[in-house]
Short mmCIF file of C-alpha atoms in Angstrom, two decimals:
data_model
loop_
_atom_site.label_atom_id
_atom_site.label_comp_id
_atom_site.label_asym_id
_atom_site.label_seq_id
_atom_site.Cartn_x
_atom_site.Cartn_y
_atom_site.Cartn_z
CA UNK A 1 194.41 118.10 167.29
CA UNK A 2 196.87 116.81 164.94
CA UNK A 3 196.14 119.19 162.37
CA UNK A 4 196.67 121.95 164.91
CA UNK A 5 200.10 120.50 166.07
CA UNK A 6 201.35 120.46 161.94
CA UNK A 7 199.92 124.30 161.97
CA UNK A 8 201.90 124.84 165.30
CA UNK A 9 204.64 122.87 164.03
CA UNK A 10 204.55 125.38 160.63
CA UNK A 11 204.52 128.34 162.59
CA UNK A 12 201.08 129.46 163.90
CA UNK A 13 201.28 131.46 166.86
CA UNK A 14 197.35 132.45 167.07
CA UNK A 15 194.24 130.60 166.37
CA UNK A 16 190.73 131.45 166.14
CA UNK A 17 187.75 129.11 166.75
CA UNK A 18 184.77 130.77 165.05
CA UNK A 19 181.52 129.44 162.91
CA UNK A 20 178.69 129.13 162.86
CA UNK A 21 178.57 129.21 166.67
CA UNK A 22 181.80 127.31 168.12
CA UNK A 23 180.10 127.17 171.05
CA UNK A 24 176.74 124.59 169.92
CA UNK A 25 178.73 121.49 169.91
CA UNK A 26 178.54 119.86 173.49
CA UNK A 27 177.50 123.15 175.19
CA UNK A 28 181.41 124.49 174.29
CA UNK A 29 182.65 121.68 176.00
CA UNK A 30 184.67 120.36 172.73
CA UNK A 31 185.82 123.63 171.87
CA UNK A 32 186.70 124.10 175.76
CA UNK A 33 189.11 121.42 175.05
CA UNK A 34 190.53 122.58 172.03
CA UNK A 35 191.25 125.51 173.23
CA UNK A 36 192.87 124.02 176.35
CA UNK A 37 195.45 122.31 174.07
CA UNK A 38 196.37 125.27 171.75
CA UNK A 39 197.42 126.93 175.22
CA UNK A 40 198.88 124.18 177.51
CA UNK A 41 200.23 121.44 174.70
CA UNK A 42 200.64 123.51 172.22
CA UNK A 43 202.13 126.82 173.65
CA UNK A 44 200.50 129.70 171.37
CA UNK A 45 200.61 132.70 171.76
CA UNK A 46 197.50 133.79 171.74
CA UNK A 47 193.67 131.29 171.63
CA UNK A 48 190.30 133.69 170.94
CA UNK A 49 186.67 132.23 169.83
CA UNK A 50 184.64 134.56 167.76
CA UNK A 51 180.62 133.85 169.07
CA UNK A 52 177.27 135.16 169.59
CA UNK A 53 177.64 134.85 173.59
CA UNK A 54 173.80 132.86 173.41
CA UNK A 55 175.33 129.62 175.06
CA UNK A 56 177.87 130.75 177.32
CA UNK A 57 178.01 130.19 180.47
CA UNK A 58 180.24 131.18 183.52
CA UNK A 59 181.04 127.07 184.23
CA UNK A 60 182.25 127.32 180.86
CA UNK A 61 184.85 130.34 181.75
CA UNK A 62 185.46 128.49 185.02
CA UNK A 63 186.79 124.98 183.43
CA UNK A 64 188.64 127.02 180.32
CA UNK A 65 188.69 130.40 180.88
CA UNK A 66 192.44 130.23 181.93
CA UNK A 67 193.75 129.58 178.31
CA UNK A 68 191.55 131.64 176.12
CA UNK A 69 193.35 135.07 175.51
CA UNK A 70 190.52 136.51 173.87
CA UNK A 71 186.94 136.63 173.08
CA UNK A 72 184.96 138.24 170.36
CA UNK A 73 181.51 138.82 170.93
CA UNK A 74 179.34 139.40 167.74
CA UNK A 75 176.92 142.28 167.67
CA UNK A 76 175.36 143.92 165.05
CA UNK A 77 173.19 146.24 166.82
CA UNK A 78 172.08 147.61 170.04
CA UNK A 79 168.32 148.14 168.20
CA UNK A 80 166.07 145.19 168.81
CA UNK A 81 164.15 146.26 165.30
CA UNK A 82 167.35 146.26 163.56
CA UNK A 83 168.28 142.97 165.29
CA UNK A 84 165.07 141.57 163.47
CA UNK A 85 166.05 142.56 160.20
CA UNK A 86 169.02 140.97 160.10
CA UNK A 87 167.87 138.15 160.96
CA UNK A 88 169.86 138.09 165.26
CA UNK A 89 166.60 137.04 167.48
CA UNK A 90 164.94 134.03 168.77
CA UNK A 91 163.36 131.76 166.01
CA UNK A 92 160.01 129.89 166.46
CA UNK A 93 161.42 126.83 168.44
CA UNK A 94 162.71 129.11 171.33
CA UNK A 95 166.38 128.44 170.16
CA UNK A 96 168.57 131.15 170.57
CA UNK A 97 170.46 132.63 167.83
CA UNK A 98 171.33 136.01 169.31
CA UNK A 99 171.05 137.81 172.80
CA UNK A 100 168.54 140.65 171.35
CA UNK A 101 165.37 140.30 172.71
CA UNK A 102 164.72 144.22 173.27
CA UNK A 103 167.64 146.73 173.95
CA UNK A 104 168.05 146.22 177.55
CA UNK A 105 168.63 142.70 177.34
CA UNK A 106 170.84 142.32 175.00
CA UNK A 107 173.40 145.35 176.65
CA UNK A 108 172.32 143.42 179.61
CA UNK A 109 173.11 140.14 178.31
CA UNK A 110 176.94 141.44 176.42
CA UNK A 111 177.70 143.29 179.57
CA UNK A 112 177.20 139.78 181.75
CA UNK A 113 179.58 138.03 179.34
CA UNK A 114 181.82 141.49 179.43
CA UNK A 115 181.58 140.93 183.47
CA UNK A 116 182.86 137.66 183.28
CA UNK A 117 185.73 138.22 180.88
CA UNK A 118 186.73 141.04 183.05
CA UNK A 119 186.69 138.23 186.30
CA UNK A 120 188.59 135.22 184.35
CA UNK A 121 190.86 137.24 182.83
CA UNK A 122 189.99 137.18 179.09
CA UNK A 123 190.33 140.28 176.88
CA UNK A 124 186.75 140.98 175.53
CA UNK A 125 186.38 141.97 171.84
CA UNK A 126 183.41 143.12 169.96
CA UNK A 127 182.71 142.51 165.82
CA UNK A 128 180.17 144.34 164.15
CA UNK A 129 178.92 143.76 160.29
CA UNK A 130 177.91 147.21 159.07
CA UNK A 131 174.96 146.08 156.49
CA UNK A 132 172.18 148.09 154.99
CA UNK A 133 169.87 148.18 158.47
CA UNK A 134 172.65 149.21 161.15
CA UNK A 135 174.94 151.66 159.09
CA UNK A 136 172.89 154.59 159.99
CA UNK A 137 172.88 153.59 163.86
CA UNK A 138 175.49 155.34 166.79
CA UNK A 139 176.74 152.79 169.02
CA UNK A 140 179.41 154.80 170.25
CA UNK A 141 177.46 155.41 174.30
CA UNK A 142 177.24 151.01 173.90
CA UNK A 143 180.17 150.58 173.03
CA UNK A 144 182.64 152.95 175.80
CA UNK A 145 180.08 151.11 177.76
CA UNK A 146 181.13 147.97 177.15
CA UNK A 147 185.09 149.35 176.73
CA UNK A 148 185.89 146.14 174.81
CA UNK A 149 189.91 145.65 173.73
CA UNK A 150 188.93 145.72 170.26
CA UNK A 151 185.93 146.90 168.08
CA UNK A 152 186.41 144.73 164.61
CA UNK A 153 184.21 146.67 162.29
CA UNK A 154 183.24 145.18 159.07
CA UNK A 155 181.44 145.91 155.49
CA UNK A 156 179.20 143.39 154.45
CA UNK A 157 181.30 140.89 151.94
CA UNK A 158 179.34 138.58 149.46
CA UNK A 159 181.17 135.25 148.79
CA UNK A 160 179.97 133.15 146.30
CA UNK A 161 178.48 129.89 147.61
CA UNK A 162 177.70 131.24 150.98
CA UNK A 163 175.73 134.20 151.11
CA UNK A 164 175.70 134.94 147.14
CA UNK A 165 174.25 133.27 144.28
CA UNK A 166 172.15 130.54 143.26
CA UNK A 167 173.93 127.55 145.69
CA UNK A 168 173.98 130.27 148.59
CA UNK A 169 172.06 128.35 151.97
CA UNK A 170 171.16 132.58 152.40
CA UNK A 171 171.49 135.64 149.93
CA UNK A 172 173.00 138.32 151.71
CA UNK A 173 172.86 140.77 148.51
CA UNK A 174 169.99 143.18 150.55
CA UNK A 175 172.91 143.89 153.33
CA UNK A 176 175.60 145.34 150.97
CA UNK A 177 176.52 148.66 151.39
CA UNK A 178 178.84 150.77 149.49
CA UNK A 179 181.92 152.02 150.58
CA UNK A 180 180.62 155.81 151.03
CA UNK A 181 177.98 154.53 153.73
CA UNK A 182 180.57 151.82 155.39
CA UNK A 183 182.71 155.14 155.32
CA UNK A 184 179.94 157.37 157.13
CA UNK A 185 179.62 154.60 160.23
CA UNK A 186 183.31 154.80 160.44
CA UNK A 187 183.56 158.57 160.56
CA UNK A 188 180.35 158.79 163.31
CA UNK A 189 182.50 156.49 165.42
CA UNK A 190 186.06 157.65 164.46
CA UNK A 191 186.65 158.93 168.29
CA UNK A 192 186.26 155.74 169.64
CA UNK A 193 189.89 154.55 170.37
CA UNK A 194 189.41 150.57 170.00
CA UNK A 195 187.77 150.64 166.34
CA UNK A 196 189.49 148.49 164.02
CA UNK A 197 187.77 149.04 160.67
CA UNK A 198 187.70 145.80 157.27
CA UNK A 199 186.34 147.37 154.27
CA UNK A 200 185.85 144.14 151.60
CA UNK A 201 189.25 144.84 150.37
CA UNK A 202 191.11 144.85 153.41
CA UNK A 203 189.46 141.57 154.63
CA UNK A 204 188.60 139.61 151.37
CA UNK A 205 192.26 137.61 151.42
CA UNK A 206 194.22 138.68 154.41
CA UNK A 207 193.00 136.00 156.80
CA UNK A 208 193.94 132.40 156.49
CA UNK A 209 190.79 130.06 156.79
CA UNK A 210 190.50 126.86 157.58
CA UNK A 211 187.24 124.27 157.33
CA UNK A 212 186.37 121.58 159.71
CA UNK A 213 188.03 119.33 156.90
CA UNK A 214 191.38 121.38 157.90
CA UNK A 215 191.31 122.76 154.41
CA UNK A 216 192.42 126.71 153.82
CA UNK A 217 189.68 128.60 152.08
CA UNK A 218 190.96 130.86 148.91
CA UNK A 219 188.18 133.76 148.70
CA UNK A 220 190.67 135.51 145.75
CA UNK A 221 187.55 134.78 143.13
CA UNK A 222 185.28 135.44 145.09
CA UNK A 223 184.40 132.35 146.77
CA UNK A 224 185.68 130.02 149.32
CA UNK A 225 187.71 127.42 147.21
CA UNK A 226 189.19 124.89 149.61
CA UNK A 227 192.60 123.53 149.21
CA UNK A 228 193.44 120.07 149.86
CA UNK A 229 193.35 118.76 153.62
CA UNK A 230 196.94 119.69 155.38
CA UNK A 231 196.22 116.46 157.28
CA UNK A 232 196.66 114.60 153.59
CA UNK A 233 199.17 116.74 152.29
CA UNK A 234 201.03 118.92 154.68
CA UNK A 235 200.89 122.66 155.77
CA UNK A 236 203.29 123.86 152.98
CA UNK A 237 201.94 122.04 150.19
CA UNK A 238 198.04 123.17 151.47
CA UNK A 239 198.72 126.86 152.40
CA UNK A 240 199.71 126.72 148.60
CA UNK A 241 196.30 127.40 147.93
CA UNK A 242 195.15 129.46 150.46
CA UNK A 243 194.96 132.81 148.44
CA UNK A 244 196.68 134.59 151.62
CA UNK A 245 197.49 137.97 150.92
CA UNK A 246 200.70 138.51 153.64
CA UNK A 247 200.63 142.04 153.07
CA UNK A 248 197.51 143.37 152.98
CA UNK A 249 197.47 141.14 156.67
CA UNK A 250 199.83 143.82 158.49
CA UNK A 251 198.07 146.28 156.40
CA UNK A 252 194.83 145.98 158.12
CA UNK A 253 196.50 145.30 161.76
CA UNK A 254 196.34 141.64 161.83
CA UNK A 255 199.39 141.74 163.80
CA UNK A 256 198.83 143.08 167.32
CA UNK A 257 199.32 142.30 170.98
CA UNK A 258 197.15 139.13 170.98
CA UNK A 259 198.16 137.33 174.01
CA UNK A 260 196.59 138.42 177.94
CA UNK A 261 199.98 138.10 179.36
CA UNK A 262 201.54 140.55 177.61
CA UNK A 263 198.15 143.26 177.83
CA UNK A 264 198.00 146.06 180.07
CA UNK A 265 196.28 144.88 183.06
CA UNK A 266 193.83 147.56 183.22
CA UNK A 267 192.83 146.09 179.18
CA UNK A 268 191.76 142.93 180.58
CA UNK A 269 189.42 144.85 183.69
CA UNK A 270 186.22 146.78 183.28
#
């Protein structure tokens, strides 16, 4: 919290909570608190929480619901074989890392978190990671279905350290694919009005990151390269070596209208 207040204090108007799963630590409770004070102490603009919607629950939207502006629901695909192949189903000790069991239940599943969104007032948002199993696949029926706010759609990225090279915890080198086949899922969904595509180069250094040690993450080489702790050394002197690239930010639409009260009613109902 007092890291949050210096970022506040520096300037930040939106913050994202996102993983891992945000939402693991004390059933979202934690994070149901964080998010609380972003809104009410804090005043910003605009609160989301990027997660897999496994452990959600309404109680959760009930108790916090009020203060998150948006939430980004993480979906890869709507085939339960592709789901397997990435790697989004349940694992041998019946905890859940995704909502895909078969296709019903996981449209089933996104449109009960969709429903709940659409009763607590929070804008409901959708990311997908086009990879080498799902670029081939036509979500646009799912996704009018679901009629989320915003449809983040991004190309695989390697970064070194986390899902490339030898001291990776997973190699993600099998998902790449290259910019002609991120460019064919974009053009077999280009009539659907809430896409947002990130090809690597659009979203490689235009976000600012932080780690649970409050450290920005500079991905300019690569790899996430953390700078020293703003709680140690201050916003200004940290965001020194966050590798932000400002421009290509309002390039790819990081800007937008991020906070519920100013939305179009009808964007935050089914």
């Amino acid at each position: 919290m007092r890291g949050l207040r210096l970022l506040h204090e520096a300037g930040m108007e939106k913050i994202n909570f996102s993983g891992g799963e945000p939402f693991i630590h004390q059933k979202g409770r934690y994070l149901g608190h964080l998010v609380r004070f972003c809104k009410r102490e804090l005043g910003l603009a605009s609160v989301s929480i990027v997660s897999n919607g496994s452990l959600i629950t309404e109680d959760w939207f009930i108790r916090f619901g009020e203060h998150l502006d948006i939430l980004a629901i993480s979906c890869d695909s709507f085939q339960p074989e592709t789901n397997n192949l990435i790697g989004r189903h349940r694992n041998s000790n019946k905890k859940e890392v995704a909502t895909c069991k078969d296709d019903d239940q996981h449209l089933e599943s996104l449109e009960r978190v969709r429903g709940w969104c659409r009763d607590y007032r929070v804008a409901f948002k959708i990311n997908s990671v086009i990879n080498t199993h799902n670029f081939d696949e036509d979500m646009n029926r799912q996704i009018r279905q679901l009629n989320p706010v915003r449809w983040k759609v991004f190309q695989c990225l390697l970064i070194g350290g986390e899902n490339h090279g030898k001291e990776a915890l997973r190699n993600a080198e099998k998902f790449v694919v290259t910019d002609q086949q991120f460019e064919s899922f974009l053009q077999r969904h280009r009539e659907v009005a809430c896409l947002v595509p990130e090809s690597n180069v659009k979203m490689r250094n235009s976000y600012l990151i932080l780690d649970e040690r409050m450290r920005f993450l500079d991905c300019v080489d690569g790899r996430k390269t953390p700078s020293p702790s703003l709680l140690d050394v201050g916003v200004e002197a940290a965001i020194q070596a966050s590798g932000f690239d400002e421009a290509m930010f309002f390039q790819r639409g990081g800007k937008y209208v991020w906070s519920k009260s100013d939305m179009s009613p009808s964007l935050l109902e089914w």
